[in-house]
Every structure is written in C-alpha cells, then in structure tokens.
mmCIF file of C-alpha atoms in Angstrom:
data_model
loop_
_atom_site.group_PDB
_atom_site.id
_atom_site.type_symbol
_atom_site.label_atom_id
_atom_site.label_comp_id
_atom_site.label_asym_id
_atom_site.label_seq_id
_atom_site.Cartn_x
_atom_site.Cartn_y
_atom_site.Cartn_z
ATOM 1 C CA MET A 1 -9.532 -10.052 3.294
ATOM 2 C CA ASN A 2 -6.007 -10.838 1.144
ATOM 3 C CA THR A 3 -6.415 -9.069 -2.479
ATOM 4 C CA PRO A 4 -4.075 -9.803 -5.347
ATOM 5 C CA ASP A 5 -2.422 -6.271 -4.972
ATOM 6 C CA THR A 6 -2.286 -7.255 -1.221
ATOM 7 C CA ASN A 7 1.475 -6.479 -0.581
ATOM 8 C CA ILE A 8 2.584 -8.116 3.351
ATOM 9 C CA VAL A 9 6.222 -7.008 4.162
ATOM 10 C CA PRO A 10 7.744 -9.125 7.153
ATOM 11 C CA LEU A 11 10.218 -6.759 8.614
ATOM 12 C CA TYR A 12 13.158 -8.319 10.409
ATOM 13 C CA GLN A 13 15.838 -7.604 13.540
ATOM 14 C CA ASP A 14 18.529 -10.390 13.856
ATOM 15 C CA ARG A 15 16.599 -12.682 11.639
ATOM 16 C CA LYS A 16 13.355 -12.629 14.046
ATOM 17 C CA ILE A 17 9.935 -10.258 13.213
ATOM 18 C CA ILE A 18 9.537 -8.064 14.983
ATOM 19 C CA GLY A 19 6.208 -6.814 12.698
ATOM 20 C CA TYR A 20 4.861 -5.912 9.363
ATOM 21 C CA ILE A 21 3.902 -3.060 7.110
ATOM 22 C CA VAL A 22 0.771 -4.572 4.900
ATOM 23 C CA ILE A 23 -0.288 -2.349 1.913
ATOM 24 C CA ASP A 24 -3.402 -2.678 0.424
ATOM 25 C CA SER A 25 -3.589 -0.302 -2.220
ATOM 26 C CA VAL A 26 -1.150 2.213 -3.781
ATOM 27 C CA ILE A 27 -1.955 5.857 -5.804
ATOM 28 C CA SER A 28 0.693 7.772 -7.093
ATOM 29 C CA ALA A 29 2.828 5.124 -5.474
ATOM 30 C CA SER A 30 2.228 6.294 -1.577
ATOM 31 C CA SER A 31 -0.166 4.492 0.921
ATOM 32 C CA SER A 32 -0.701 5.404 4.647
ATOM 33 C CA GLY A 33 -2.186 4.097 7.525
ATOM 34 C CA GLY A 34 -1.668 4.020 11.667
ATOM 35 C CA LEU A 35 1.246 2.085 12.832
ATOM 36 C CA ARG A 36 0.082 -0.005 16.048
ATOM 37 C CA PHE A 37 2.341 -1.350 18.418
ATOM 38 C CA CYS A 38 1.119 -4.318 20.314
ATOM 39 C CA PRO A 39 1.970 -7.714 22.212
ATOM 40 C CA ASP A 40 -0.324 -10.203 20.648
ATOM 41 C CA LEU A 41 -0.225 -8.202 16.692
ATOM 42 C CA SER A 42 -1.393 -10.523 13.830
ATOM 43 C CA LYS A 43 -0.603 -10.222 10.274
ATOM 44 C CA GLU A 44 -4.234 -10.682 9.355
ATOM 45 C CA GLU A 45 -5.095 -8.011 11.721
ATOM 46 C CA LEU A 46 -2.946 -5.806 9.846
ATOM 47 C CA VAL A 47 -4.445 -7.257 6.469
ATOM 48 C CA CYS A 48 -7.983 -6.391 7.132
ATOM 49 C CA GLY A 49 -6.541 -2.834 8.905
ATOM 50 C CA ALA A 50 -4.714 -1.833 5.879
ATOM 51 C CA ARG A 51 -7.837 -2.961 3.537
ATOM 52 C CA SER A 52 -10.108 -0.269 5.862
ATOM 53 C CA MET A 53 -8.109 2.516 5.111
ATOM 54 C CA THR A 54 -8.712 1.533 1.336
ATOM 55 C CA LEU A 55 -12.394 1.657 1.905
ATOM 56 C CA LYS A 56 -11.866 4.585 4.223
ATOM 57 C CA TYR A 57 -9.914 6.884 0.955
ATOM 58 C CA GLY A 58 -12.094 5.406 -1.756
ATOM 59 C CA LEU A 59 -15.461 6.397 0.601
ATOM 60 C CA LEU A 60 -14.457 9.973 1.049
ATOM 61 C CA GLY A 61 -12.581 10.263 -2.434
ATOM 62 C CA LEU A 62 -9.595 10.948 -1.052
ATOM 63 C CA PRO A 63 -6.250 10.392 -3.346
ATOM 64 C CA GLN A 64 -4.304 7.780 -1.233
ATOM 65 C CA GLY A 65 -3.819 4.037 -0.764
ATOM 66 C CA GLY A 66 -4.456 2.282 2.295
ATOM 67 C CA ALA A 67 -1.800 0.599 4.810
ATOM 68 C CA LYS A 68 -1.377 -0.673 8.095
ATOM 69 C CA GLY A 69 2.187 -1.016 10.084
ATOM 70 C CA GLY A 70 2.793 -3.007 12.977
ATOM 71 C CA ILE A 71 5.053 -3.322 15.432
ATOM 72 C CA ILE A 72 5.135 -6.479 18.064
ATOM 73 C CA GLY A 73 5.636 -5.625 21.489
ATOM 74 C CA ASP A 74 4.791 -4.403 25.046
ATOM 75 C CA PRO A 75 4.095 -0.805 24.673
ATOM 76 C CA ASP A 76 4.571 -0.586 28.335
ATOM 77 C CA VAL A 77 7.946 -1.172 28.386
ATOM 78 C CA SER A 78 10.513 1.385 29.739
ATOM 79 C CA GLU A 79 11.488 4.538 27.261
ATOM 80 C CA GLU A 80 14.701 3.185 26.582
ATOM 81 C CA VAL A 81 13.146 -0.560 25.309
ATOM 82 C CA ARG A 82 10.354 1.382 23.551
ATOM 83 C CA GLN A 83 12.585 3.442 21.659
ATOM 84 C CA SER A 84 15.208 0.689 20.835
ATOM 85 C CA LYS A 85 11.901 -1.172 19.310
ATOM 86 C CA LEU A 86 11.062 2.124 17.388
ATOM 87 C CA LYS A 87 14.425 2.279 15.789
ATOM 88 C CA ALA A 88 14.268 -1.650 14.828
ATOM 89 C CA PHE A 89 10.871 -0.998 13.090
ATOM 90 C CA ALA A 90 12.580 2.164 11.966
ATOM 91 C CA HIS A 91 15.594 0.733 10.145
ATOM 92 C CA ALA A 92 13.709 -2.341 8.858
ATOM 93 C CA ALA A 93 11.071 -0.294 7.115
ATOM 94 C CA HIS A 94 13.870 1.772 6.163
ATOM 95 C CA GLN A 95 12.726 1.514 2.090
ATOM 96 C CA SER A 96 9.339 2.141 2.736
ATOM 97 C CA LEU A 97 9.445 5.092 4.906
ATOM 98 C CA VAL A 98 12.113 6.785 2.813
ATOM 99 C CA LYS A 99 10.291 6.415 -0.157
ATOM 100 C CA ARG A 100 6.781 7.511 1.467
ATOM 101 C CA GLU A 101 5.606 3.979 0.141
ATOM 102 C CA TYR A 102 4.165 3.386 3.732
ATOM 103 C CA ILE A 103 3.455 6.511 5.518
ATOM 104 C CA PRO A 104 2.653 5.997 9.383
ATOM 105 C CA TYR A 105 0.732 7.783 11.680
ATOM 106 C CA ILE A 106 -0.911 7.111 15.330
ATOM 107 C CA ASP A 107 -2.831 4.077 16.599
ATOM 108 C CA ILE A 108 -3.181 1.678 18.881
ATOM 109 C CA GLY A 109 -0.239 1.437 21.257
ATOM 110 C CA THR A 110 1.479 4.675 19.925
ATOM 111 C CA THR A 111 2.181 8.608 19.812
ATOM 112 C CA GLN A 112 2.645 11.342 17.936
ATOM 113 C CA ALA A 113 5.965 11.381 19.500
ATOM 114 C CA ASP A 114 6.348 7.829 18.217
ATOM 115 C CA ILE A 115 5.999 8.338 14.628
ATOM 116 C CA GLN A 116 8.325 11.562 15.100
ATOM 117 C CA TYR A 117 10.895 9.466 16.407
ATOM 118 C CA ILE A 118 10.717 7.255 13.760
ATOM 119 C CA PHE A 119 11.627 9.453 11.013
ATOM 120 C CA GLU A 120 14.255 11.203 13.248
ATOM 121 C CA ALA A 121 15.944 7.917 13.503
ATOM 122 C CA LEU A 122 16.323 7.937 9.871
ATOM 123 C CA GLY A 123 17.382 11.754 9.277
ATOM 124 C CA MET A 124 14.007 12.695 7.898
ATOM 125 C CA LYS A 125 12.861 16.224 8.676
ATOM 126 C CA SER A 126 9.237 17.449 8.106
ATOM 127 C CA GLU A 127 8.402 19.699 5.090
ATOM 128 C CA GLY A 128 7.594 23.229 5.964
ATOM 129 C CA ARG A 129 4.047 22.790 7.691
ATOM 130 C CA THR A 130 3.825 19.301 7.363
ATOM 131 C CA HIS A 131 3.447 17.975 11.176
ATOM 132 C CA LEU A 132 1.652 15.255 13.113
ATOM 133 C CA LEU A 133 -2.335 16.002 13.719
ATOM 134 C CA SER A 134 -3.351 15.715 17.405
ATOM 135 C CA ASN A 135 -6.857 15.946 16.782
ATOM 136 C CA SER A 136 -7.713 12.354 14.756
ATOM 137 C CA SER A 137 -8.993 10.379 17.286
ATOM 138 C CA LEU A 138 -12.085 13.341 18.451
ATOM 139 C CA TYR A 139 -12.725 13.219 14.501
ATOM 140 C CA THR A 140 -13.538 9.636 15.112
ATOM 141 C CA ALA A 141 -15.567 9.890 18.219
ATOM 142 C CA ILE A 142 -17.227 13.108 16.307
ATOM 143 C CA SER A 143 -17.910 10.748 13.412
ATOM 144 C CA VAL A 144 -19.402 7.339 15.392
ATOM 145 C CA PHE A 145 -20.890 9.936 17.940
ATOM 146 C CA ASN A 146 -23.310 10.953 15.144
ATOM 147 C CA CYS A 147 -24.018 7.655 13.241
ATOM 148 C CA ILE A 148 -25.179 6.744 16.740
ATOM 149 C CA ILE A 149 -27.738 9.720 16.858
ATOM 150 C CA SER A 150 -28.484 9.125 13.054
ATOM 151 C CA CYS A 151 -29.425 5.027 13.975
ATOM 152 C CA LEU A 152 -31.113 5.947 17.295
ATOM 153 C CA SER A 153 -33.747 8.167 15.393
ATOM 154 C CA LYS A 154 -34.519 5.092 13.446
ATOM 155 C CA ILE A 155 -35.723 3.340 16.220
ATOM 156 C CA ASP A 156 -37.120 6.197 17.875
ATOM 157 C CA LYS A 157 -34.901 7.034 21.024
ATOM 158 C CA ASN A 158 -32.612 10.266 21.685
ATOM 159 C CA LEU A 159 -29.478 10.001 23.544
ATOM 160 C CA LYS A 160 -30.793 11.384 26.989
ATOM 161 C CA ASP A 161 -33.218 8.077 26.801
ATOM 162 C CA SER A 162 -30.400 5.665 25.588
ATOM 163 C CA THR A 163 -28.190 3.595 27.576
ATOM 164 C CA VAL A 164 -24.662 2.649 25.462
ATOM 165 C CA ALA A 165 -21.447 0.741 26.501
ATOM 166 C CA VAL A 166 -18.140 1.470 25.344
ATOM 167 C CA GLU A 167 -15.655 -0.656 24.742
ATOM 168 C CA GLY A 168 -12.034 0.308 24.721
ATOM 169 C CA PHE A 169 -11.838 3.066 26.718
ATOM 170 C CA GLY A 170 -8.579 4.421 25.172
ATOM 171 C CA LYS A 171 -7.685 7.673 22.433
ATOM 172 C CA VAL A 172 -11.328 7.419 20.504
ATOM 173 C CA GLY A 173 -13.556 5.578 23.013
ATOM 174 C CA ARG A 174 -12.566 8.486 25.860
ATOM 175 C CA ALA A 175 -13.435 10.670 23.492
ATOM 176 C CA LEU A 176 -16.486 9.103 22.229
ATOM 177 C CA ALA A 177 -17.568 8.517 25.775
ATOM 178 C CA GLN A 178 -17.423 12.159 26.653
ATOM 179 C CA LEU A 179 -19.302 12.786 23.735
ATOM 180 C CA LEU A 180 -21.761 11.099 24.648
ATOM 181 C CA TYR A 181 -22.177 12.183 28.503
ATOM 182 C CA SER A 182 -22.269 15.459 27.753
ATOM 183 C CA ASN A 183 -24.884 15.186 25.262
ATOM 184 C CA GLY A 184 -27.205 13.554 27.551
ATOM 185 C CA ALA A 185 -26.483 9.529 27.309
ATOM 186 C CA LYS A 186 -25.983 7.333 29.926
ATOM 187 C CA ILE A 187 -22.998 5.290 29.994
ATOM 188 C CA ILE A 188 -23.441 1.673 32.119
ATOM 189 C CA ALA A 189 -19.831 0.597 31.270
ATOM 190 C CA VAL A 190 -16.670 1.325 29.732
ATOM 191 C CA SER A 191 -13.196 -0.794 29.116
ATOM 192 C CA ASN A 192 -9.768 -0.857 28.341
ATOM 193 C CA ARG A 193 -7.278 -3.597 28.121
ATOM 194 C CA TYR A 194 -6.714 -3.198 32.054
ATOM 195 C CA GLY A 195 -10.399 -3.854 33.331
ATOM 196 C CA ALA A 196 -13.809 -2.877 32.633
ATOM 197 C CA VAL A 197 -16.166 -1.187 35.390
ATOM 198 C CA TYR A 198 -20.246 -1.183 35.187
ATOM 199 C CA ASN A 199 -22.704 0.756 37.003
ATOM 200 C CA PRO A 200 -26.524 0.454 35.552
ATOM 201 C CA ASN A 201 -26.903 3.916 37.001
ATOM 202 C CA GLY A 202 -24.720 5.264 34.568
ATOM 203 C CA LEU A 203 -21.018 6.237 35.032
ATOM 204 C CA ASP A 204 -19.547 9.585 35.627
ATOM 205 C CA ILE A 205 -17.161 9.752 32.470
ATOM 206 C CA THR A 206 -15.882 13.359 32.994
ATOM 207 C CA ALA A 207 -14.285 12.002 36.544
ATOM 208 C CA LEU A 208 -13.160 8.818 34.916
ATOM 209 C CA ASN A 209 -11.813 10.954 31.911
ATOM 210 C CA GLN A 210 -8.878 12.437 34.770
ATOM 211 C CA PHE A 211 -7.518 9.227 35.080
ATOM 212 C CA ASP A 212 -4.889 7.941 32.715
ATOM 213 C CA GLU A 213 -4.956 4.417 31.365
ATOM 214 C CA HIS A 214 -2.673 2.246 33.942
ATOM 215 C CA SER A 215 -4.818 4.329 36.513
ATOM 216 C CA PHE A 216 -7.745 3.871 35.217
ATOM 217 C CA TYR A 217 -7.242 0.002 36.450
ATOM 218 C CA HIS A 218 -6.799 1.021 40.430
ATOM 219 C CA ALA A 219 -9.795 3.336 39.604
ATOM 220 C CA VAL A 220 -12.119 0.294 38.171
ATOM 221 C CA GLY A 221 -10.891 -1.737 41.603
ATOM 222 C CA SER A 222 -11.694 0.909 43.871
ATOM 223 C CA LYS A 223 -15.435 0.630 43.092
ATOM 224 C CA LYS A 224 -15.796 4.250 43.368
ATOM 225 C CA PHE A 225 -17.860 4.438 40.263
ATOM 226 C CA GLY A 226 -19.466 1.060 39.805
ATOM 227 C CA GLU A 227 -18.981 -2.759 39.802
ATOM 228 C CA GLU A 228 -15.910 -4.622 38.257
ATOM 229 C CA ILE A 229 -17.184 -6.819 35.367
ATOM 230 C CA PRO A 230 -15.281 -9.306 32.827
ATOM 231 C CA ASN A 231 -14.365 -6.917 29.524
ATOM 232 C CA SER A 232 -16.231 -9.786 27.543
ATOM 233 C CA ASP A 233 -19.063 -9.340 29.480
ATOM 234 C CA LEU A 234 -19.645 -5.520 28.638
ATOM 235 C CA LEU A 235 -20.223 -6.771 24.923
ATOM 236 C CA THR A 236 -23.117 -8.450 26.129
ATOM 237 C CA LEU A 237 -24.781 -6.076 27.918
ATOM 238 C CA PRO A 238 -28.330 -5.418 27.422
ATOM 239 C CA VAL A 239 -28.117 -1.941 26.132
ATOM 240 C CA ASP A 240 -29.240 0.424 23.616
ATOM 241 C CA VAL A 241 -26.251 1.427 22.122
ATOM 242 C CA LEU A 242 -22.782 -0.661 22.040
ATOM 243 C CA SER A 243 -19.439 0.671 20.600
ATOM 244 C CA PRO A 244 -16.121 -1.649 20.235
ATOM 245 C CA CYS A 245 -13.653 1.320 20.397
ATOM 246 C CA ALA A 246 -11.024 -1.556 20.956
ATOM 247 C CA ARG A 247 -9.560 -4.860 19.121
ATOM 248 C CA TYR A 248 -9.712 -6.470 15.785
ATOM 249 C CA HIS A 249 -12.639 -8.917 15.689
ATOM 250 C CA SER A 250 -14.098 -8.472 19.336
ATOM 251 C CA ILE A 251 -17.546 -9.377 18.251
ATOM 252 C CA ASN A 252 -17.214 -12.718 16.639
ATOM 253 C CA ASN A 253 -18.754 -16.207 16.282
ATOM 254 C CA ASP A 254 -17.811 -16.721 20.144
ATOM 255 C CA ASN A 255 -20.453 -14.085 21.364
ATOM 256 C CA VAL A 256 -22.124 -12.389 18.911
ATOM 257 C CA HIS A 257 -25.118 -14.979 19.724
ATOM 258 C CA SER A 258 -25.406 -12.985 23.136
ATOM 259 C CA ILE A 259 -25.463 -9.543 22.205
ATOM 260 C CA GLN A 260 -27.994 -7.754 23.464
ATOM 261 C CA SER A 261 -27.685 -4.079 22.150
ATOM 262 C CA ARG A 262 -30.441 -2.340 19.696
ATOM 263 C CA ILE A 263 -27.250 -0.590 17.823
ATOM 264 C CA ILE A 264 -23.531 -1.046 16.739
ATOM 265 C CA CYS A 265 -21.221 2.099 16.084
ATOM 266 C CA VAL A 266 -18.076 1.142 15.816
ATOM 267 C CA GLY A 267 -14.774 3.269 16.754
ATOM 268 C CA ALA A 268 -12.392 0.646 16.011
ATOM 269 C CA ASN A 269 -11.111 -1.038 12.942
ATOM 270 C CA ASN A 270 -13.026 -4.623 12.041
ATOM 271 C CA ALA A 271 -14.271 -4.720 15.834
ATOM 272 C CA ILE A 272 -17.361 -6.874 13.580
ATOM 273 C CA LYS A 273 -15.966 -10.372 12.301
ATOM 274 C CA PRO A 274 -17.294 -10.100 8.677
ATOM 275 C CA GLU A 275 -19.591 -13.492 9.047
ATOM 276 C CA SER A 276 -20.968 -12.124 12.533
ATOM 277 C CA GLU A 277 -22.362 -8.890 10.593
ATOM 278 C CA LYS A 278 -24.327 -11.323 8.990
ATOM 279 C CA ILE A 279 -25.650 -13.120 12.273
ATOM 280 C CA LEU A 280 -26.428 -9.234 13.729
ATOM 281 C CA GLY A 281 -28.544 -8.455 11.048
ATOM 282 C CA ASP A 282 -30.338 -11.448 10.873
ATOM 283 C CA LYS A 283 -31.573 -10.370 14.756
ATOM 284 C CA ASN A 284 -32.150 -7.181 13.427
ATOM 285 C CA ILE A 285 -29.248 -5.200 15.031
ATOM 286 C CA PHE A 286 -28.076 -1.776 13.072
ATOM 287 C CA SER A 287 -24.669 -2.533 13.045
ATOM 288 C CA LEU A 288 -22.625 0.153 10.298
ATOM 289 C CA PRO A 289 -19.091 -1.376 8.920
ATOM 290 C CA GLY A 290 -16.739 0.392 11.042
ATOM 291 C CA PHE A 291 -14.914 2.001 7.485
ATOM 292 C CA PHE A 292 -18.285 3.835 7.630
ATOM 293 C CA SER A 293 -18.597 5.248 11.248
ATOM 294 C CA ASN A 294 -15.043 5.729 12.464
ATOM 295 C CA CYS A 295 -13.667 7.345 9.315
ATOM 296 C CA GLY A 296 -14.379 10.960 11.020
ATOM 297 C CA GLY A 297 -10.514 10.911 11.978
ATOM 298 C CA VAL A 298 -9.075 10.427 8.370
ATOM 299 C CA LEU A 299 -11.313 13.049 7.241
ATOM 300 C CA GLY A 300 -11.007 15.652 10.052
ATOM 301 C CA GLY A 301 -7.032 14.725 10.200
ATOM 302 C CA THR A 302 -6.928 15.230 6.288
ATOM 303 C CA MET A 303 -8.728 18.591 6.681
ATOM 304 C CA GLU A 304 -6.595 19.973 9.306
ATOM 305 C CA TYR A 305 -3.652 19.303 7.164
ATOM 306 C CA ALA A 306 -5.604 21.016 4.427
ATOM 307 C CA GLY A 307 -5.218 24.076 6.701
ATOM 308 C CA LEU A 308 -8.712 24.023 8.154
ATOM 309 C CA THR A 309 -9.259 24.452 11.725
ATOM 310 C CA LYS A 310 -10.958 22.326 14.212
ATOM 311 C CA GLU A 311 -13.872 24.675 15.091
ATOM 312 C CA THR A 312 -14.690 24.608 11.248
ATOM 313 C CA ILE A 313 -14.102 20.527 10.995
ATOM 314 C CA GLU A 314 -15.970 19.514 13.715
ATOM 315 C CA PRO A 315 -19.643 20.619 12.597
ATOM 316 C CA PHE A 316 -18.584 19.851 9.372
ATOM 317 C CA ILE A 317 -17.790 16.002 10.548
ATOM 318 C CA SER A 318 -21.507 16.004 12.364
ATOM 319 C CA ASN A 319 -23.745 17.546 9.965
ATOM 320 C CA TRP A 320 -22.078 15.089 6.673
ATOM 321 C CA PHE A 321 -21.833 12.069 9.121
ATOM 322 C CA GLN A 322 -25.478 12.747 10.309
ATOM 323 C CA ILE A 323 -26.545 12.847 6.746
ATOM 324 C CA LEU A 324 -24.891 9.628 5.221
ATOM 325 C CA THR A 325 -25.921 7.567 7.849
ATOM 326 C CA ASP A 326 -29.487 8.461 7.118
ATOM 327 C CA GLN A 327 -28.789 8.187 3.388
ATOM 328 C CA LEU A 328 -26.911 4.640 3.784
ATOM 329 C CA LEU A 329 -29.540 2.940 6.007
ATOM 330 C CA GLN A 330 -32.472 3.959 3.493
ATOM 331 C CA ALA A 331 -30.521 2.203 1.084
ATOM 332 C CA SER A 332 -29.796 -0.837 3.020
ATOM 333 C CA ILE A 333 -33.945 -0.753 3.211
ATOM 334 C CA LYS A 334 -34.887 0.285 0.024
ATOM 335 C CA GLN A 335 -32.238 -2.119 -1.490
ATOM 336 C CA GLY A 336 -32.531 -5.340 0.740
ATOM 337 C CA LYS A 337 -28.563 -5.430 1.317
ATOM 338 C CA SER A 338 -26.765 -4.839 4.433
ATOM 339 C CA CYS A 339 -24.639 -1.518 4.897
ATOM 340 C CA ARG A 340 -21.708 -3.034 4.523
ATOM 341 C CA GLU A 341 -22.847 -4.493 1.011
ATOM 342 C CA ILE A 342 -23.936 -1.053 -0.198
ATOM 343 C CA ALA A 343 -20.881 1.237 1.537
ATOM 344 C CA GLN A 344 -18.102 -1.600 0.553
ATOM 345 C CA THR A 345 -18.957 -1.413 -3.400
ATOM 346 C CA PHE A 346 -19.270 2.100 -3.171
ATOM 347 C CA ALA A 347 -15.685 2.794 -2.155
ATOM 348 C CA LEU A 348 -13.857 0.349 -3.884
ATOM 349 C CA LYS A 349 -15.478 2.076 -7.337
ATOM 350 C CA ARG A 350 -15.023 5.409 -5.886
ATOM 351 C CA HIS A 351 -11.517 4.230 -5.040
ATOM 352 C CA GLN A 352 -10.354 2.916 -8.490
ATOM 353 C CA ARG A 353 -11.840 6.551 -9.695
ATOM 354 C CA VAL A 354 -9.956 8.597 -7.882
ATOM 355 C CA LYS A 355 -6.931 5.865 -8.914
ATOM 356 C CA THR A 356 -7.602 6.625 -12.388
ATOM 357 C CA THR A 357 -8.133 10.637 -11.734
ATOM 358 C CA LYS A 358 -4.611 10.653 -10.290
ATOM 359 C CA ARG A 359 -3.373 9.103 -13.364
ATOM 360 C CA LYS A 360 -4.706 11.795 -15.706
ATOM 361 C CA LYS A 361 -3.564 14.504 -13.362
ATOM 362 C CA LEU A 362 -6.869 16.483 -14.336
ATOM 363 C CA LEU A 363 -6.636 20.277 -14.320
ATOM 364 C CA LYS A 364 -9.102 20.424 -11.002
ATOM 365 C CA THR A 365 -7.214 18.389 -8.976
ATOM 366 C CA TYR A 366 -3.857 19.061 -10.080
ATOM 367 C CA CYS A 367 -4.442 22.473 -9.397
ATOM 368 C CA PHE A 368 -5.927 21.813 -5.956
ATOM 369 C CA ASP A 369 -2.959 19.409 -4.807
ATOM 370 C CA THR A 370 -0.412 22.148 -6.228
ATOM 371 C CA GLY A 371 -1.750 24.706 -4.089
ATOM 372 C CA LEU A 372 -1.659 22.399 -0.850
ATOM 373 C CA LYS A 373 1.689 21.305 -2.115
ATOM 374 C CA VAL A 374 2.698 25.045 -1.891
ATOM 375 C CA TYR A 375 0.902 25.543 1.484
ATOM 376 C CA LYS A 376 2.532 23.094 2.955
ATOM 377 C CA ARG A 377 5.996 24.664 2.610
ATOM 378 C CA GLY A 378 5.024 27.794 4.084
ATOM 379 C CA MET A 379 4.466 29.755 0.800
ATOM 380 C CA ILE A 380 1.285 30.555 0.976
ATOM 381 C CA PRO A 381 -1.038 31.593 4.134
ATOM 382 C CA LYS A 382 -3.759 29.677 5.409
ATOM 383 C CA SER A 383 -6.612 32.315 4.914
ATOM 384 C CA LEU A 384 -5.878 31.655 0.918
ATOM 385 C CA ILE A 385 -5.875 27.686 1.122
ATOM 386 C CA ARG A 386 -8.977 27.480 3.679
ATOM 387 C CA ARG A 387 -11.661 28.868 1.441
ATOM 388 C CA PRO A 388 -10.918 25.850 -1.558
ATOM 389 C CA ALA A 389 -10.042 23.574 0.900
ATOM 390 C CA TYR A 390 -13.410 23.091 2.575
ATOM 391 C CA GLN A 391 -14.788 23.570 -0.837
ATOM 392 C CA PHE A 392 -12.674 20.752 -2.273
ATOM 393 C CA PHE A 393 -14.100 18.479 1.241
ATOM 394 C CA HIS A 394 -17.605 19.485 0.834
ATOM 395 C CA ARG A 395 -17.672 17.979 -2.856
ATOM 396 C CA LEU A 396 -15.766 15.145 -1.969
ATOM 397 C CA LEU A 397 -18.497 14.559 0.365
ATOM 398 C CA SER A 398 -21.899 15.467 -1.621
ATOM 399 C CA GLU A 399 -20.491 13.054 -4.534
ATOM 400 C CA ILE A 400 -20.969 10.059 -1.833
ATOM 401 C CA ALA A 401 -24.168 8.202 -2.991
ATOM 402 C CA PHE A 402 -25.619 4.811 -1.697
#
C-alpha cells in the first residue's frame, strides 16, 4: 500500500534494525499513529497501518497526518529489557520524535507508561494539560459495537438473537466483548495470542475479563469456560458476527473461503487482506473497512484531548456511528460499490481538503486551534472550551457524506 509520499524510516541500534517509523502523510509537518511492540512486526504491516491512520483522520476531517511506529521484540520480557528497547527506540527515532514529525500513542504491545518513558528518555516534557489518554480502546470498541448494531438491522437481527466471535481478547477486544455481552449478545468464542476458548452456549465475558492477558491462557486451559480450540478455528465458526481485533491480515486468502459469519466488523487495523474483502463481498458477507469501524478510538481520543468528558463522548460516538454505518451501507447498495471503495474515496478527498485548509489557515479553524492550544497550556478552564469543542466535532461528523 505504498504511496509516492510514504516515508519508511528504519531504526538501528549497533547496525541492527530495531524498528521502523512509517509516515504516510503529514499535515503542518506532523503525523501520528500507534506504536507497536511485537516480535514478528513487519515493515509491510506498518505501511498499511500508517495508510489506515491517514484514512481515519481523513474520514473524520481531523487535521493530522497518518503514521505508525514499531519496535521489534517480545513485549513480555523483563521490565529492564523492555525499557532498554524503549530507550533504544527513543534515541534511534530522536529526530522524528523531537520535531513532532511522528507523535506516537499506545497500540499492540505498548502502554501509556511506555510512551511516557520514551519521551522522558529524550528529556521531553508534557505541555500543561497535554496527557496520555486512557479511554481510546473503549472508544474504538464503541464505534465497532454500533457498526455491528447497524449491520445486524440490515439482516433483520438484533443483538439478543445473535452469536458473536471476537478474535483478539486484548484492549479493544475485551471492551467490545463486554459491550456485546452486557447488551445481550451470545459471545461463543474469544481468543488472544495464548489461546482460544469456545462455548456454543455462550461465554461469561464478565468472568473472563477478570483474568489478565497471561492468566487468560490458564483460564482457557482449565476448561472452566468452554472448549479450547486452535486460534485459527475461531475465524471460521458459523456465527452472525465476527470481529477481528487482533493482528494484520488475520483474514486472508488462505481462510477467507471458510469464513461463515454473516457480518464482519473489524476492531483491528487491516485485519482483512484487500483481495479477501472482495471475496467476502461476493459471498454476501457484510464487511466494513477497519479504518471506518474502528476509528472511534481516534475520534474519542481527540475529543477527550479537547476537554470533553467520557460521559459526553460515549453517546456521541454511539449515535454517529449508527448513523454513518446506515449511510455507508445504503450508499454501497445504491452505487453498486464496496463499502471500502466508497469510504476510502471520501476519506482521501477530505484529507486533501483538510491539508489545504491548514495551509490557508481559515479563520474558523485557526480560532479553534488557537483556543485549543491555550486550553492545553492551562490558561483557560475546561468549561469555556467544551461547548465550542462539541460543536466543532459535531460539524466534522455532519460533513461526512457518502
């Protein structure tokens, strides 16, 4: 998915590659995206991930370039070894981080503490109210959840009559599974990198959520919750909804013909290989592009950064993603095009418009940006920024047109 503007920066320590930064697009000389920490990380995964960030920002009309970062290594090593890898990444990526060419945030294998440690290793301090956000995974889950509700309505189903499998019982997958379970869906299978558990009668997600990532493996093995199955089998279960919240291209040409779900709503970036999306469409399986269904994390995180509260953000995302999913599905039927083609075309056009707007520094955008900067430095109270911030985001979402 390389474009002429894609900038792939390999990072070295002692002449050995320890990771990458991939910048897909820039606005005002800056880009942002998650930082992954994985042993099998590939350059191609980050290239696709950086493009997804461009599409998310473009779809939402946010003035930010898209990027992804990655550290090659096992995130389960000792704290000492982990910090040495984070520090090595920080120094190798020094120029991009200090100049804000790449602004990282949490992703697979990384935490808020990791991001903070990287900046501290470079002697960089937070500005005023600038802080690392803790609810982005929940906001991602909320957008996926509401996409699922809209898709189910298209096949005359509701949550309480639906079976679901969630691949990737991590930050997003746990939150999504809990939302689905709490609203009556039957979750028959979940997995993480340590294993998968299946129960045709439904899993107790609240109980499973009591286990952390490592002890989840032992919970699965104990057969207390259900039958242990190979992770790959979860993807081909006969369910109403499949939600891949794990890794890059988990649905691919090797398994796409065995997919039996009626709906796929993605929580992970680039979980479906592009060629496989067409095959799913030919099989009449509803499949929304990941940059659309999971961009609630970007939206909610940005809203939180602008001073809005979780209590305001959650219903905002819920309401808008049901509306936008309905619009996208209707446009797909009317135009005879895939949801990806329609959403991607709109996102790229809007991203270019936002880029032009930032160059021209239109008065409305300039005033909001200035107010936000002053707020972040603690010079004005939240009460003064919340109303214009809410109106700003409402306008951004209302301008999405498929």
